[in-house]
GROMACS .gro file of C-alpha atoms in nm:
model
  254
    1UNK     CA    1  -3.849  -1.206  -1.833
    2UNK     CA    2  -4.132  -1.239  -1.587
    3UNK     CA    3  -4.195  -1.109  -1.267
    4UNK     CA    4  -4.464  -1.278  -1.005
    5UNK     CA    5  -4.592  -1.086  -0.726
    6UNK     CA    6  -4.706  -1.283  -0.454
    7UNK     CA    7  -4.980  -1.111  -0.226
    8UNK     CA    8  -5.024  -1.262   0.100
    9UNK     CA    9  -5.245  -1.005   0.325
   10UNK     CA   10  -5.635  -1.057   0.429
   11UNK     CA   11  -5.698  -0.757   0.206
   12UNK     CA   12  -5.664  -0.782  -0.130
   13UNK     CA   13  -5.640  -0.388  -0.197
   14UNK     CA   14  -5.483  -0.286   0.116
   15UNK     CA   15  -5.162  -0.112   0.160
   16UNK     CA   16  -4.967  -0.401   0.110
   17UNK     CA   17  -5.101  -0.467  -0.216
   18UNK     CA   18  -5.063  -0.084  -0.336
   19UNK     CA   19  -4.650  -0.138  -0.251
   20UNK     CA   20  -4.644  -0.456  -0.496
   21UNK     CA   21  -4.858  -0.263  -0.726
   22UNK     CA   22  -4.594   0.002  -0.718
   23UNK     CA   23  -4.298  -0.226  -0.800
   24UNK     CA   24  -4.465  -0.429  -1.062
   25UNK     CA   25  -4.601  -0.111  -1.241
   26UNK     CA   26  -4.244   0.019  -1.269
   27UNK     CA   27  -4.082  -0.268  -1.411
   28UNK     CA   28  -3.879  -0.227  -1.734
   29UNK     CA   29  -4.075  -0.216  -2.052
   30UNK     CA   30  -4.098  -0.580  -2.194
   31UNK     CA   31  -4.114  -0.726  -1.853
   32UNK     CA   32  -4.421  -0.923  -1.797
   33UNK     CA   33  -4.603  -0.918  -1.459
   34UNK     CA   34  -4.867  -1.106  -1.277
   35UNK     CA   35  -5.000  -1.087  -0.928
   36UNK     CA   36  -5.175  -1.399  -0.730
   37UNK     CA   37  -5.360  -1.312  -0.455
   38UNK     CA   38  -5.309  -1.609  -0.230
   39UNK     CA   39  -5.633  -1.581  -0.027
   40UNK     CA   40  -5.786  -1.706  -0.352
   41UNK     CA   41  -5.651  -2.029  -0.357
   42UNK     CA   42  -5.708  -2.323  -0.086
   43UNK     CA   43  -5.367  -2.424   0.006
   44UNK     CA   44  -5.345  -2.714   0.215
   45UNK     CA   45  -5.044  -2.975   0.227
   46UNK     CA   46  -5.014  -3.282   0.075
   47UNK     CA   47  -5.155  -3.608   0.227
   48UNK     CA   48  -5.055  -3.963   0.171
   49UNK     CA   49  -4.885  -3.857  -0.155
   50UNK     CA   50  -5.200  -3.736  -0.306
   51UNK     CA   51  -5.211  -3.517  -0.620
   52UNK     CA   52  -5.233  -3.157  -0.498
   53UNK     CA   53  -5.373  -2.961  -0.785
   54UNK     CA   54  -5.367  -2.618  -0.592
   55UNK     CA   55  -5.000  -2.658  -0.523
   56UNK     CA   56  -4.917  -2.773  -0.899
   57UNK     CA   57  -5.089  -2.446  -1.024
   58UNK     CA   58  -4.858  -2.209  -0.810
   59UNK     CA   59  -4.573  -2.397  -0.854
   60UNK     CA   60  -4.609  -2.370  -1.229
   61UNK     CA   61  -4.629  -2.022  -1.167
   62UNK     CA   62  -4.319  -1.987  -0.984
   63UNK     CA   63  -4.129  -2.200  -1.215
   64UNK     CA   64  -4.244  -1.978  -1.506
   65UNK     CA   65  -4.112  -1.635  -1.314
   66UNK     CA   66  -3.762  -1.522  -1.315
   67UNK     CA   67  -3.816  -1.314  -1.031
   68UNK     CA   68  -4.078  -1.346  -0.724
   69UNK     CA   69  -4.221  -1.033  -0.496
   70UNK     CA   70  -4.352  -1.131  -0.185
   71UNK     CA   71  -4.583  -0.845  -0.013
   72UNK     CA   72  -4.724  -0.973   0.351
   73UNK     CA   73  -4.797  -0.774   0.667
   74UNK     CA   74  -4.644  -0.826   0.993
   75UNK     CA   75  -4.867  -0.922   1.268
   76UNK     CA   76  -4.747  -0.990   1.672
   77UNK     CA   77  -4.407  -0.952   1.536
   78UNK     CA   78  -4.422  -1.252   1.260
   79UNK     CA   79  -4.474  -1.320   0.939
   80UNK     CA   80  -4.842  -1.322   0.833
   81UNK     CA   81  -5.024  -1.659   0.877
   82UNK     CA   82  -5.132  -1.658   0.482
   83UNK     CA   83  -4.767  -1.625   0.357
   84UNK     CA   84  -4.624  -1.885   0.624
   85UNK     CA   85  -4.883  -2.145   0.540
   86UNK     CA   86  -4.785  -2.129   0.177
   87UNK     CA   87  -4.418  -2.167   0.273
   88UNK     CA   88  -4.511  -2.470   0.511
   89UNK     CA   89  -4.742  -2.639   0.229
   90UNK     CA   90  -4.464  -2.555  -0.052
   91UNK     CA   91  -4.197  -2.661   0.142
   92UNK     CA   92  -4.182  -3.027  -0.090
   93UNK     CA   93  -4.169  -2.799  -0.359
   94UNK     CA   94  -3.870  -2.565  -0.226
   95UNK     CA   95  -3.671  -2.850  -0.150
   96UNK     CA   96  -3.549  -3.222  -0.199
   97UNK     CA   97  -3.519  -3.439   0.072
   98UNK     CA   98  -3.222  -3.692   0.115
   99UNK     CA   99  -3.234  -3.956   0.282
  100UNK     CA  100  -3.115  -3.885   0.610
  101UNK     CA  101  -3.351  -3.566   0.600
  102UNK     CA  102  -3.135  -3.312   0.521
  103UNK     CA  103  -3.262  -3.094   0.196
  104UNK     CA  104  -3.083  -2.965  -0.081
  105UNK     CA  105  -3.236  -2.683  -0.314
  106UNK     CA  106  -3.500  -2.780  -0.580
  107UNK     CA  107  -3.609  -2.702  -0.866
  108UNK     CA  108  -3.627  -2.297  -0.782
  109UNK     CA  109  -3.281  -2.284  -0.749
  110UNK     CA  110  -3.093  -1.916  -0.885
  111UNK     CA  111  -3.442  -1.771  -0.930
  112UNK     CA  112  -3.429  -1.428  -0.722
  113UNK     CA  113  -3.679  -1.242  -0.491
  114UNK     CA  114  -3.804  -0.925  -0.329
  115UNK     CA  115  -3.970  -0.899   0.008
  116UNK     CA  116  -4.226  -0.647   0.122
  117UNK     CA  117  -4.384  -0.619   0.456
  118UNK     CA  118  -4.573  -0.351   0.686
  119UNK     CA  119  -4.622  -0.258   1.036
  120UNK     CA  120  -4.859  -0.057   1.252
  121UNK     CA  121  -4.553   0.027   1.451
  122UNK     CA  122  -4.407   0.366   1.401
  123UNK     CA  123  -4.071   0.413   1.157
  124UNK     CA  124  -3.873   0.482   1.457
  125UNK     CA  125  -3.970   0.230   1.708
  126UNK     CA  126  -3.914  -0.023   1.416
  127UNK     CA  127  -3.591   0.118   1.338
  128UNK     CA  128  -3.536   0.074   1.720
  129UNK     CA  129  -3.685  -0.292   1.803
  130UNK     CA  130  -3.728  -0.442   1.461
  131UNK     CA  131  -4.034  -0.541   1.455
  132UNK     CA  132  -4.062  -0.637   1.096
  133UNK     CA  133  -3.707  -0.836   1.143
  134UNK     CA  134  -3.852  -1.184   1.200
  135UNK     CA  135  -4.078  -1.152   0.894
  136UNK     CA  136  -3.814  -1.098   0.688
  137UNK     CA  137  -3.568  -1.344   0.828
  138UNK     CA  138  -3.871  -1.587   0.786
  139UNK     CA  139  -3.874  -1.536   0.403
  140UNK     CA  140  -3.490  -1.536   0.394
  141UNK     CA  141  -3.458  -1.845   0.565
  142UNK     CA  142  -3.727  -2.028   0.342
  143UNK     CA  143  -3.588  -1.862  -0.010
  144UNK     CA  144  -3.246  -1.977   0.125
  145UNK     CA  145  -3.305  -2.316   0.159
  146UNK     CA  146  -3.457  -2.340  -0.177
  147UNK     CA  147  -3.109  -2.192  -0.325
  148UNK     CA  148  -3.333  -1.859  -0.448
  149UNK     CA  149  -3.118  -1.540  -0.435
  150UNK     CA  150  -3.242  -1.197  -0.270
  151UNK     CA  151  -3.240  -0.857  -0.415
  152UNK     CA  152  -3.370  -0.657  -0.170
  153UNK     CA  153  -3.625  -0.563   0.090
  154UNK     CA  154  -3.916  -0.277   0.140
  155UNK     CA  155  -4.079  -0.207   0.514
  156UNK     CA  156  -4.364   0.007   0.522
  157UNK     CA  157  -4.397   0.100   0.872
  158UNK     CA  158  -4.635   0.349   1.088
  159UNK     CA  159  -4.915   0.188   0.873
  160UNK     CA  160  -5.193   0.230   1.135
  161UNK     CA  161  -5.436   0.502   0.958
  162UNK     CA  162  -5.253   0.523   0.651
  163UNK     CA  163  -5.465   0.555   0.374
  164UNK     CA  164  -5.217   0.638   0.077
  165UNK     CA  165  -4.854   0.490   0.050
  166UNK     CA  166  -4.613   0.775   0.070
  167UNK     CA  167  -4.419   0.907  -0.190
  168UNK     CA  168  -4.075   0.810  -0.062
  169UNK     CA  169  -4.207   0.442  -0.040
  170UNK     CA  170  -4.346   0.505  -0.402
  171UNK     CA  171  -4.004   0.619  -0.505
  172UNK     CA  172  -3.823   0.344  -0.345
  173UNK     CA  173  -4.089   0.080  -0.510
  174UNK     CA  174  -4.005   0.219  -0.848
  175UNK     CA  175  -3.648   0.177  -0.772
  176UNK     CA  176  -3.695  -0.159  -0.710
  177UNK     CA  177  -3.878  -0.249  -1.004
  178UNK     CA  178  -3.586  -0.131  -1.197
  179UNK     CA  179  -3.377  -0.362  -1.013
  180UNK     CA  180  -3.552  -0.645  -1.066
  181UNK     CA  181  -3.579  -0.591  -1.449
  182UNK     CA  182  -3.227  -0.672  -1.484
  183UNK     CA  183  -3.221  -1.066  -1.565
  184UNK     CA  184  -2.974  -1.255  -1.358
  185UNK     CA  185  -2.873  -1.590  -1.433
  186UNK     CA  186  -2.658  -1.592  -1.144
  187UNK     CA  187  -2.570  -1.414  -0.825
  188UNK     CA  188  -2.305  -1.194  -0.969
  189UNK     CA  189  -2.209  -0.989  -0.649
  190UNK     CA  190  -1.899  -1.271  -0.571
  191UNK     CA  191  -1.642  -0.988  -0.647
  192UNK     CA  192  -1.796  -0.744  -0.459
  193UNK     CA  193  -1.872  -1.035  -0.152
  194UNK     CA  194  -1.447  -1.046  -0.171
  195UNK     CA  195  -1.416  -0.673  -0.180
  196UNK     CA  196  -1.598  -0.621   0.118
  197UNK     CA  197  -1.453  -0.935   0.303
  198UNK     CA  198  -1.115  -0.752   0.237
  199UNK     CA  199  -1.207  -0.424   0.386
  200UNK     CA  200  -1.391  -0.636   0.686
  201UNK     CA  201  -1.093  -0.793   0.762
  202UNK     CA  202  -0.863  -0.499   0.723
  203UNK     CA  203  -1.069  -0.310   0.973
  204UNK     CA  204  -1.118  -0.589   1.219
  205UNK     CA  205  -0.719  -0.656   1.239
  206UNK     CA  206  -0.676  -0.303   1.294
  207UNK     CA  207  -0.944  -0.273   1.575
  208UNK     CA  208  -0.788  -0.583   1.744
  209UNK     CA  209  -0.463  -0.450   1.716
  210UNK     CA  210  -0.595  -0.147   1.900
  211UNK     CA  211  -0.734  -0.358   2.159
  212UNK     CA  212  -0.428  -0.522   2.233
  213UNK     CA  213  -0.225  -0.192   2.273
  214UNK     CA  214  -0.401  -0.135   2.660
  215UNK     CA  215  -0.324  -0.523   2.726
  216UNK     CA  216   0.052  -0.494   2.727
  217UNK     CA  217  -0.012  -0.325   3.058
  218UNK     CA  218  -0.195  -0.646   3.217
  219UNK     CA  219  -0.018  -0.876   3.039
  220UNK     CA  220   0.291  -0.966   2.879
  221UNK     CA  221   0.216  -0.920   2.494
  222UNK     CA  222   0.556  -0.898   2.369
  223UNK     CA  223   0.559  -1.276   2.443
  224UNK     CA  224   0.472  -1.420   2.069
  225UNK     CA  225   0.233  -1.693   2.169
  226UNK     CA  226   0.023  -1.468   2.400
  227UNK     CA  227   0.008  -1.229   2.173
  228UNK     CA  228  -0.132  -1.467   1.922
  229UNK     CA  229  -0.364  -1.637   2.122
  230UNK     CA  230  -0.503  -1.267   2.233
  231UNK     CA  231  -0.536  -1.164   1.857
  232UNK     CA  232  -0.700  -1.475   1.776
  233UNK     CA  233  -0.945  -1.435   2.060
  234UNK     CA  234  -1.008  -1.073   1.990
  235UNK     CA  235  -1.021  -1.117   1.624
  236UNK     CA  236  -1.274  -1.455   1.669
  237UNK     CA  237  -1.488  -1.217   1.875
  238UNK     CA  238  -1.538  -0.934   1.657
  239UNK     CA  239  -1.578  -1.159   1.356
  240UNK     CA  240  -1.912  -1.327   1.533
  241UNK     CA  241  -2.020  -1.031   1.611
  242UNK     CA  242  -2.023  -0.883   1.246
  243UNK     CA  243  -2.120  -1.212   1.119
  244UNK     CA  244  -2.438  -1.232   1.340
  245UNK     CA  245  -2.526  -0.881   1.280
  246UNK     CA  246  -2.521  -0.903   0.904
  247UNK     CA  247  -2.673  -1.255   0.910
  248UNK     CA  248  -2.950  -1.193   1.156
  249UNK     CA  249  -2.978  -0.851   1.246
  250UNK     CA  250  -2.945  -0.658   0.965
  251UNK     CA  251  -3.257  -0.604   0.786
  252UNK     CA  252  -3.451  -0.295   0.619
  253UNK     CA  253  -3.649  -0.102   0.903
  254UNK     CA  254  -3.760   0.205   0.823
   0.00000   0.00000   0.00000
């Protein structure tokens, strides 16, 4: 079992590095760890099918690890350029390109990852406005295309003037250090997802029926087809909103 820390910050010993270190030093006994600082590598894309030794070296490190821990700050509401450049240049390693231009997961499929990001704004402002959301979305988007499974997220807001990591964040990092130490061959949350899906559908059906009650005063809701159509439309809108929230909006913010 090996965990690879990937530090994508302009400061090698800054707060993101400290958060990454807190996670790695709390992995279970017997789990090997390694940290790479991306600024130490000259990461450029392949050109004219030339062999890129740096990308090959990084690819080997990724392949030799079971879990990846990305640590990168959020700048201008976006992922740091260091990690974005890494993702852009590693694209041919992460996915296979089909003849029609579509991509499918590459050789890293079924590995796991943890995301760490930070921002200057206060915990309250980040909770309300989601400054760090785009950074986490970018990581998720790339990893999803590569077939890599998400383990969790850690956000460190309010870093302006911060010198040391708060104790609460250290405890959270320690918790994830233990969590990523448990080796998983596959995404084993299938049963959990089915249970969540059942309760989500049950709640949406209840809400839909509750909305239909006042509709009987403005339309002949007792007609089977009108009842069916109204139920379907309301249920669809609720489902679309929930899926959008879970897929694109729900991220750790504080």
